[in-house]
Amino acid sequence: MALVVQKYGGSSVADADKIRNVARRIAAVKDKGNDVVVTVSAMGNTTDELIGLAYQLNEQPDGRELDALLSTGEVVSSTLLTMALEAMGYEAISLTGGQAGIRTDATYRRARILKVESKRVVKELEKGNIVIVAGFQGITEDMNVTTLGRGASDTTAVALAASLEAEVCEIYTDVEGVYTADPRIVPEARPLAEIGYEEMLELASHGTKVMHSRAVEIGELHHIPILVASSFTGKPGTLIHGGVSMEVRNKVRGIAHDLDVAKVTVVGVPDRPGIAAAIFEPLAAASISVDTIVQNASIDNITDLTFTVSRGQLDEVMEVISPIAKEIGARECVSDSTQGKVSIVGTGMLNMPGFAARMFSALSEKGINIQLITTSEIRITCIVDEGRVKDAVRVLHQAFELDVGD
Ligand code: ASP
Ligand code: MG
């Protein structure tokens, strides 16, 4: 007998029939004699709808109230799924994130899990229950409900798997795994059989939506392999784990793209020690994660500093940055929300020259202008005009022969 931890995404529980289908899948796992813990997302577009409602009533809803509202989406799906299982004759119980012991900090809308106190889950398993946990949410020390960031039911699932020491965490979604690129943009894109944690983390943090990046981080930290597969087909899916042999061949594993990019430039910054800290410390204090950062070499001790953030945080960023820009004597602070980014990722490019050149020449052949470039050891990212992002993904998929297979 093993412990199986699964997660079902919003499209897998979008209506009563689909919930019943998920219940059947869970029942089959239980029938094999396993203990089963399941995390669910909210049904379909529920979270978007709840956000829409909130903003109809208040342009700046309070974080605590908004999170309490959003958490209800997952409460609905988890209780319905439990009822479906009970109707099939199975013993099951739903738990909210708080009841399941997901303890978080108090950063509403993007709270971080501090610890998982899984006593209650264990107790319910011992009673023979299938345990259905509402994803995407936790509770603070003060018993306020928090949410963990969009798409974060994955993170709930992996955190539970880690705390229960499960052998694997299974993430079921509406696609067949992690693809070489978004198949809606590149029809030749194919699902990968396996991928390393670092590669997956780079893809997920640069726009590949199939997995929440913090879920991958937790998986890597606690050595929990994560299987990403479809809840609609019997296809094998993609295993994210640490044992993937380092690519010996000259290979990019996948292409990520992201349209949720806003560029901020602090223009005419005096170039002296402490300036970057003066800008980025307050952003960090406001829990704003800054992505690409580029600072030009200065001319006459004046430089420009450019960075990107997600579009939803731009207003907040400008509020934080504008007074600081004045204080440090910068000329002005400008923003641009018409950019997107495209990244190539693969451990195969570690210490291998030539990838950047191939990427830039493929983009230039299509007449795609590169605004900013950043790299990690296993990733190269270009910021380009949002209207050219899809073209960029297609041309790079071809240039790196990702349709060919391993
Ligand atoms: N329901 C939440 C969202 O839409 C969390 C999730 O789906 O994982 O972002
Ligand atoms: Mg999701």
Coordinates of C-alpha atoms and ligand atoms in Angstrom, one line a residue:
M1 CA 0.0 0.0 0.0
A2 CA 1.3 3.4 -0.9
L3 CA 0.3 7.0 -0.4
V4 CA -0.8 8.7 -3.6
V5 CA -1.0 12.5 -3.8
Q6 CA -2.8 13.9 -6.8
K7 CA -3.9 17.3 -8.0
Y8 CA -6.7 18.0 -10.5
G9 CA -6.8 21.4 -12.3
G10 CA -9.8 23.6 -12.9
S11 CA -10.6 22.3 -16.3
S12 CA -10.7 18.7 -15.0
V13 CA -13.4 19.7 -12.5
A14 CA -15.2 22.2 -14.6
D15 CA -18.7 20.7 -14.3
A16 CA -20.6 17.9 -12.5
D17 CA -19.8 15.2 -15.1
K18 CA -16.1 16.1 -15.0
I19 CA -16.1 16.0 -11.2
R20 CA -17.7 12.5 -11.4
N21 CA -15.0 11.5 -13.9
V22 CA -12.3 12.6 -11.4
A23 CA -14.0 10.8 -8.6
R24 CA -13.9 7.6 -10.6
R25 CA -10.2 8.0 -11.2
I26 CA -9.6 8.6 -7.5
A27 CA -11.8 5.6 -6.6
A28 CA -9.7 3.4 -8.9
V29 CA -6.5 4.4 -7.0
K30 CA -8.2 3.8 -3.7
D31 CA -9.5 0.4 -4.9
K32 CA -5.9 -0.7 -5.4
G33 CA -5.4 -0.3 -1.7
N34 CA -3.7 3.1 -1.7
D35 CA -4.1 5.9 0.7
V36 CA -5.2 8.9 -1.4
V37 CA -4.8 12.6 -0.8
V38 CA -6.2 14.9 -3.6
T39 CA -5.8 18.7 -4.1
V40 CA -8.2 20.5 -6.4
S41 CA -8.3 23.8 -8.2
A42 CA -11.5 25.8 -8.5
M43 CA -14.0 24.8 -11.2
G44 CA -13.2 26.2 -14.6
N45 CA -12.9 30.0 -14.6
T46 CA -14.3 30.5 -11.1
T47 CA -11.2 32.4 -9.8
D48 CA -11.3 34.8 -12.7
E49 CA -15.1 35.3 -12.1
L50 CA -14.7 36.0 -8.4
I51 CA -11.9 38.5 -9.1
G52 CA -14.2 40.2 -11.7
L53 CA -17.0 40.4 -9.1
A54 CA -14.7 41.8 -6.5
Y55 CA -13.4 44.6 -8.8
Q56 CA -17.0 45.5 -9.8
L57 CA -17.6 46.4 -6.2
N58 CA -14.3 47.9 -5.2
E59 CA -11.4 49.0 -7.4
Q60 CA -8.9 48.2 -4.7
P61 CA -10.3 45.3 -2.7
D62 CA -8.7 44.6 0.6
G63 CA -6.2 41.7 0.4
R64 CA -7.7 39.8 3.3
E65 CA -11.2 40.0 1.9
L66 CA -10.2 39.2 -1.6
D67 CA -8.3 36.1 -0.5
A68 CA -11.2 34.9 1.7
L69 CA -13.4 35.3 -1.4
L70 CA -11.0 33.6 -3.8
S71 CA -10.4 30.6 -1.5
T72 CA -14.1 29.7 -1.8
G73 CA -13.6 28.6 -5.4
E74 CA -11.5 25.6 -4.2
V75 CA -13.9 25.0 -1.3
V76 CA -16.7 24.5 -3.8
S77 CA -14.7 22.0 -5.9
S78 CA -13.3 20.1 -3.0
T79 CA -16.7 19.6 -1.3
L80 CA -18.4 18.7 -4.5
L81 CA -15.7 16.1 -5.3
T82 CA -16.1 14.7 -1.8
M83 CA -19.8 14.4 -2.3
A84 CA -19.3 12.6 -5.6
L85 CA -17.0 10.1 -4.0
E86 CA -19.5 9.5 -1.1
A87 CA -22.3 9.0 -3.6
M88 CA -20.1 6.2 -5.1
G89 CA -19.8 4.6 -1.7
Y90 CA -16.4 5.8 -0.7
E91 CA -15.4 7.4 2.5
A92 CA -14.0 10.8 1.9
I93 CA -13.6 14.2 3.6
S94 CA -12.9 17.6 2.3
L95 CA -10.5 20.0 4.1
T96 CA -9.8 23.7 3.5
G97 CA -6.1 24.6 3.2
G98 CA -6.2 25.9 6.8
Q99 CA -7.8 22.7 8.1
A100 CA -5.2 20.6 6.2
G101 CA -2.5 22.6 8.1
I102 CA -1.1 24.8 5.3
R103 CA 0.4 27.6 7.3
T104 CA 1.4 30.7 5.4
D105 CA 2.8 34.2 5.9
A106 CA 0.3 37.1 5.6
T107 CA 1.2 38.3 2.1
Y108 CA -2.3 38.2 0.6
R109 CA -2.7 37.0 -3.0
R110 CA 0.8 35.5 -3.0
A111 CA 1.4 34.0 0.4
R112 CA 4.2 31.6 1.0
I113 CA 3.8 28.4 2.8
L114 CA 5.8 28.4 6.1
K115 CA 5.0 24.9 7.1
V116 CA 2.5 22.1 6.6
E117 CA 1.1 20.6 9.8
S118 CA -0.3 17.4 8.3
K119 CA -1.6 15.8 11.5
R120 CA -5.2 16.2 10.5
V121 CA -4.7 14.8 7.0
V122 CA -2.8 11.8 8.6
K123 CA -5.6 11.3 11.1
E124 CA -8.3 11.2 8.3
L125 CA -6.2 8.8 6.2
E126 CA -5.9 6.5 9.3
K127 CA -9.7 6.5 9.5
G128 CA -9.8 5.2 6.0
N129 CA -10.9 8.5 4.4
I130 CA -9.9 9.8 1.0
V131 CA -8.8 13.3 1.8
I132 CA -9.7 16.1 -0.6
V133 CA -7.8 19.4 0.1
A134 CA -8.9 22.7 -1.3
G135 CA -5.8 23.9 -3.2
F136 CA -4.4 27.4 -3.6
Q137 CA -4.9 28.5 0.0
G138 CA -3.6 28.5 3.5
I139 CA -4.0 30.2 6.9
T140 CA -1.9 32.7 8.8
E141 CA -0.9 32.6 12.4
D142 CA -3.9 34.9 13.1
M143 CA -6.3 32.5 11.3
N144 CA -6.7 34.7 8.3
V145 CA -7.2 32.9 5.0
T146 CA -4.6 33.5 2.4
T147 CA -4.1 32.5 -1.3
L148 CA -0.8 31.3 -2.7
G149 CA -0.7 33.0 -6.1
R150 CA -2.5 32.2 -9.4
G151 CA -2.1 28.6 -10.4
A152 CA -0.8 27.6 -7.0
S153 CA -2.9 24.6 -6.3
D154 CA 0.1 22.7 -7.8
T155 CA 2.1 24.2 -4.9
T156 CA -0.5 22.9 -2.4
A157 CA -0.2 19.4 -3.9
V158 CA 3.6 19.2 -3.9
A159 CA 3.8 20.7 -0.4
L160 CA 1.4 18.1 0.9
A161 CA 3.3 15.3 -0.9
A162 CA 6.5 16.6 0.7
S163 CA 5.1 16.7 4.2
L164 CA 3.5 13.3 3.8
E165 CA 6.7 11.9 2.3
A166 CA 4.8 10.6 -0.8
E167 CA 6.9 8.9 -3.4
V168 CA 5.5 11.1 -6.2
C169 CA 3.1 13.9 -6.7
E170 CA 0.7 13.5 -9.7
I171 CA -0.6 16.7 -11.3
Y172 CA -3.5 16.1 -13.7
T173 CA -4.4 18.8 -16.1
D174 CA -6.0 19.3 -19.6
V175 CA -2.8 18.9 -21.5
E176 CA -0.6 15.8 -22.0
G177 CA 2.4 17.1 -20.0
V178 CA 5.1 19.6 -20.4
Y179 CA 5.6 20.5 -24.1
T180 CA 8.6 21.7 -26.0
A181 CA 6.6 24.9 -26.6
D182 CA 3.0 26.0 -26.3
P183 CA 1.2 23.6 -28.7
R184 CA -1.5 26.3 -29.4
I185 CA 1.3 28.3 -31.0
V186 CA 3.5 25.6 -32.4
P187 CA 1.5 22.6 -33.7
E188 CA 4.6 20.5 -33.9
A189 CA 5.4 20.9 -30.2
R190 CA 5.5 17.6 -28.4
P191 CA 5.3 16.5 -24.8
L192 CA 8.5 15.6 -23.1
A193 CA 8.8 12.2 -21.3
E194 CA 11.0 13.8 -18.6
I195 CA 12.6 17.0 -17.6
G196 CA 14.9 18.1 -14.8
Y197 CA 13.8 20.3 -11.9
E198 CA 16.1 23.2 -12.9
E199 CA 14.9 23.2 -16.5
M200 CA 11.2 23.0 -15.4
L201 CA 11.8 25.8 -12.9
E202 CA 13.3 28.0 -15.7
L203 CA 10.4 27.2 -18.0
A204 CA 7.7 27.7 -15.4
S205 CA 9.2 31.0 -14.1
H206 CA 9.4 32.3 -17.7
G207 CA 5.9 31.7 -18.8
T208 CA 5.2 27.9 -19.3
K209 CA 1.8 27.7 -17.6
V210 CA 1.5 24.0 -17.0
M211 CA 3.2 24.0 -13.6
H212 CA 3.4 26.6 -10.9
S213 CA 7.1 27.4 -10.3
R214 CA 7.0 27.3 -6.6
A215 CA 5.6 23.7 -6.8
V216 CA 8.7 22.8 -8.8
E217 CA 10.9 24.5 -6.2
I218 CA 9.4 22.5 -3.4
G219 CA 9.6 19.3 -5.4
E220 CA 13.3 19.9 -5.9
L221 CA 14.0 20.8 -2.4
H222 CA 12.2 17.7 -1.0
H223 CA 13.2 15.3 -3.8
I224 CA 9.5 14.7 -4.8
P225 CA 9.2 13.6 -8.4
I226 CA 6.2 15.3 -10.1
L227 CA 4.2 13.7 -12.8
V228 CA 2.3 16.1 -15.1
A229 CA -0.4 14.3 -17.2
S230 CA -3.8 14.7 -18.7
S231 CA -6.9 13.8 -16.6
F232 CA -8.7 13.1 -19.9
T233 CA -6.4 10.6 -21.7
G234 CA -4.3 7.7 -20.5
K235 CA -1.1 9.1 -22.0
P236 CA 2.1 8.8 -19.8
G237 CA 2.7 12.5 -19.3
T238 CA 6.0 14.2 -18.2
L239 CA 8.0 13.3 -15.2
I240 CA 9.8 16.2 -13.5
H241 CA 12.7 14.8 -11.4
G242 CA 16.3 15.1 -10.5
G243 CA 17.6 12.0 -12.2
V244 CA 17.5 13.2 -15.8
S245 CA 20.9 12.6 -17.4
M246 CA 22.6 15.8 -18.4
E247 CA 22.0 16.3 -22.1
V248 CA 25.2 15.5 -23.8
R249 CA 23.9 16.7 -27.1
N250 CA 23.6 20.2 -28.2
K251 CA 20.0 20.5 -27.2
V252 CA 17.5 23.0 -26.0
R253 CA 14.7 21.3 -24.1
G254 CA 11.9 23.8 -24.4
I255 CA 10.8 27.3 -25.2
A256 CA 8.8 29.4 -22.8
H257 CA 7.0 32.6 -23.6
D258 CA 5.2 35.2 -21.5
L259 CA 3.0 38.1 -22.4
D260 CA 2.6 39.2 -18.8
V261 CA 5.6 41.5 -19.0
A262 CA 5.8 45.2 -18.1
K263 CA 9.1 47.1 -18.5
V264 CA 10.1 49.9 -16.2
T265 CA 13.1 52.2 -16.9
V266 CA 14.5 54.6 -14.4
V267 CA 16.1 57.1 -16.7
G268 CA 19.2 59.2 -15.9
V269 CA 20.2 57.6 -12.7
P270 CA 23.4 58.9 -11.0
D271 CA 25.9 56.0 -11.1
R272 CA 27.1 55.6 -7.5
P273 CA 27.1 52.8 -4.9
G274 CA 23.8 52.0 -3.3
I275 CA 21.5 53.2 -6.1
A276 CA 20.4 49.7 -7.2
A277 CA 19.8 48.8 -3.6
A278 CA 17.8 52.0 -3.1
I279 CA 15.5 50.9 -5.9
F280 CA 15.2 47.2 -5.4
E281 CA 15.0 46.9 -1.6
P282 CA 11.6 48.7 -1.4
L283 CA 10.3 46.5 -4.2
A284 CA 11.4 43.4 -2.4
A285 CA 9.8 44.8 0.8
A286 CA 6.5 45.1 -1.1
S287 CA 6.9 41.5 -2.2
I288 CA 7.2 42.4 -5.9
S289 CA 9.4 40.0 -7.8
V290 CA 11.5 41.7 -10.4
D291 CA 12.5 39.7 -13.3
T292 CA 15.0 40.9 -16.0
I293 CA 17.3 43.6 -14.7
V294 CA 19.6 45.5 -17.0
Q295 CA 21.8 48.4 -16.2
N296 CA 23.8 50.2 -18.9
A297 CA 27.4 51.1 -18.6
S298 CA 27.3 54.8 -17.5
I299 CA 28.3 57.8 -19.5
D300 CA 29.4 60.8 -17.5
N301 CA 28.3 58.9 -14.4
I302 CA 24.7 58.8 -15.5
T303 CA 23.0 55.5 -16.4
D304 CA 19.6 53.9 -17.1
L305 CA 18.2 51.0 -15.2
T306 CA 15.6 48.8 -16.7
F307 CA 13.7 45.9 -15.2
T308 CA 10.6 43.9 -15.9
V309 CA 7.7 42.9 -13.6
S310 CA 4.3 41.3 -14.2
R311 CA 1.7 43.7 -15.7
G312 CA -0.6 43.3 -12.8
Q313 CA 2.0 44.7 -10.4
L314 CA 2.9 47.7 -12.6
D315 CA 0.8 50.3 -10.8
E316 CA 2.1 49.1 -7.4
V317 CA 5.7 49.3 -8.8
M318 CA 5.3 52.8 -10.1
E319 CA 3.9 53.9 -6.8
V320 CA 6.9 52.5 -4.9
I321 CA 9.5 53.6 -7.5
S322 CA 8.4 57.2 -8.4
P323 CA 9.3 58.8 -5.1
I324 CA 12.5 56.9 -4.9
A325 CA 13.5 58.0 -8.4
K326 CA 13.1 61.6 -7.3
E327 CA 15.0 61.0 -4.1
I328 CA 18.0 59.6 -5.8
G329 CA 18.0 62.3 -8.5
A330 CA 17.0 60.2 -11.5
R331 CA 15.5 62.1 -14.4
E332 CA 12.3 60.1 -14.8
C333 CA 10.7 56.8 -14.5
V334 CA 8.9 55.3 -17.5
S335 CA 7.0 52.1 -18.2
D336 CA 5.9 50.1 -21.2
S337 CA 3.3 47.3 -21.2
T338 CA 3.6 46.2 -24.8
Q339 CA 6.5 43.8 -24.4
G340 CA 6.7 40.0 -24.1
K341 CA 9.5 37.6 -23.5
V342 CA 10.7 34.4 -25.1
S343 CA 13.2 32.0 -23.6
I344 CA 15.1 28.9 -24.6
V345 CA 15.9 26.5 -21.8
G346 CA 18.1 23.4 -21.5
T347 CA 20.9 22.1 -19.4
G348 CA 22.5 21.1 -22.8
M349 CA 23.6 24.7 -23.1
L350 CA 25.7 24.7 -20.0
N351 CA 29.2 25.7 -21.0
M352 CA 28.3 25.3 -24.7
P353 CA 28.9 28.3 -26.8
G354 CA 26.8 29.0 -29.8
F355 CA 23.2 28.9 -28.4
A356 CA 22.9 32.7 -28.0
A357 CA 24.2 33.3 -31.5
R358 CA 21.8 30.8 -33.0
M359 CA 18.9 32.3 -31.1
F360 CA 19.7 35.9 -32.1
S361 CA 20.2 35.0 -35.8
A362 CA 16.9 33.0 -35.9
L363 CA 15.1 36.0 -34.5
S364 CA 16.8 38.5 -36.8
E365 CA 16.0 36.4 -39.9
K366 CA 12.3 36.9 -39.0
G367 CA 12.9 40.7 -38.5
I368 CA 12.2 40.4 -34.7
N369 CA 13.8 43.2 -32.8
I370 CA 15.4 42.3 -29.4
Q371 CA 14.9 44.9 -26.7
L372 CA 16.6 43.2 -23.8
I373 CA 18.6 40.0 -23.2
T374 CA 19.2 38.1 -20.0
T375 CA 20.6 34.7 -19.3
S376 CA 21.1 32.1 -16.7
E377 CA 23.4 29.1 -17.1
I378 CA 20.6 27.1 -18.7
R379 CA 18.4 29.8 -20.2
I380 CA 18.5 32.7 -22.6
T381 CA 15.6 35.2 -22.6
C382 CA 14.9 38.0 -25.1
I383 CA 12.3 40.7 -24.5
V384 CA 10.6 41.5 -27.7
D385 CA 7.5 43.4 -28.9
E386 CA 4.4 41.5 -27.7
G387 CA 3.1 41.3 -31.2
R388 CA 6.1 39.2 -32.3
V389 CA 6.2 36.8 -29.4
K390 CA 4.4 34.0 -31.2
D391 CA 6.5 34.3 -34.3
A392 CA 9.6 34.2 -32.1
V393 CA 8.4 31.0 -30.4
R394 CA 7.8 29.3 -33.8
V395 CA 11.1 30.3 -35.3
L396 CA 13.0 29.2 -32.2
H397 CA 11.2 25.8 -32.1
Q398 CA 12.4 25.3 -35.6
A399 CA 15.9 26.7 -35.2
F400 CA 16.6 24.3 -32.3
E401 CA 14.9 21.3 -34.0
L402 CA 12.6 20.7 -31.1
D403 CA 10.0 18.9 -33.3
V404 CA 12.6 16.1 -33.9
G405 CA 12.4 14.3 -30.6
D406 CA 15.1 13.0 -28.3
Ligands
ASP1 N1 -7.9 28.6 -8.8 C1 -6.6 29.2 -8.7 C2 -6.3 30.0 -10.0 O1 -7.1 30.0 -10.9 C3 -5.5 28.3 -8.4 C4 -5.2 27.2 -9.4 O2 -6.0 27.0 -10.3 O3 -4.2 26.5 -9.2 O4 -5.3 30.6 -10.1
MG2 MG -3.0 25.4 -13.0

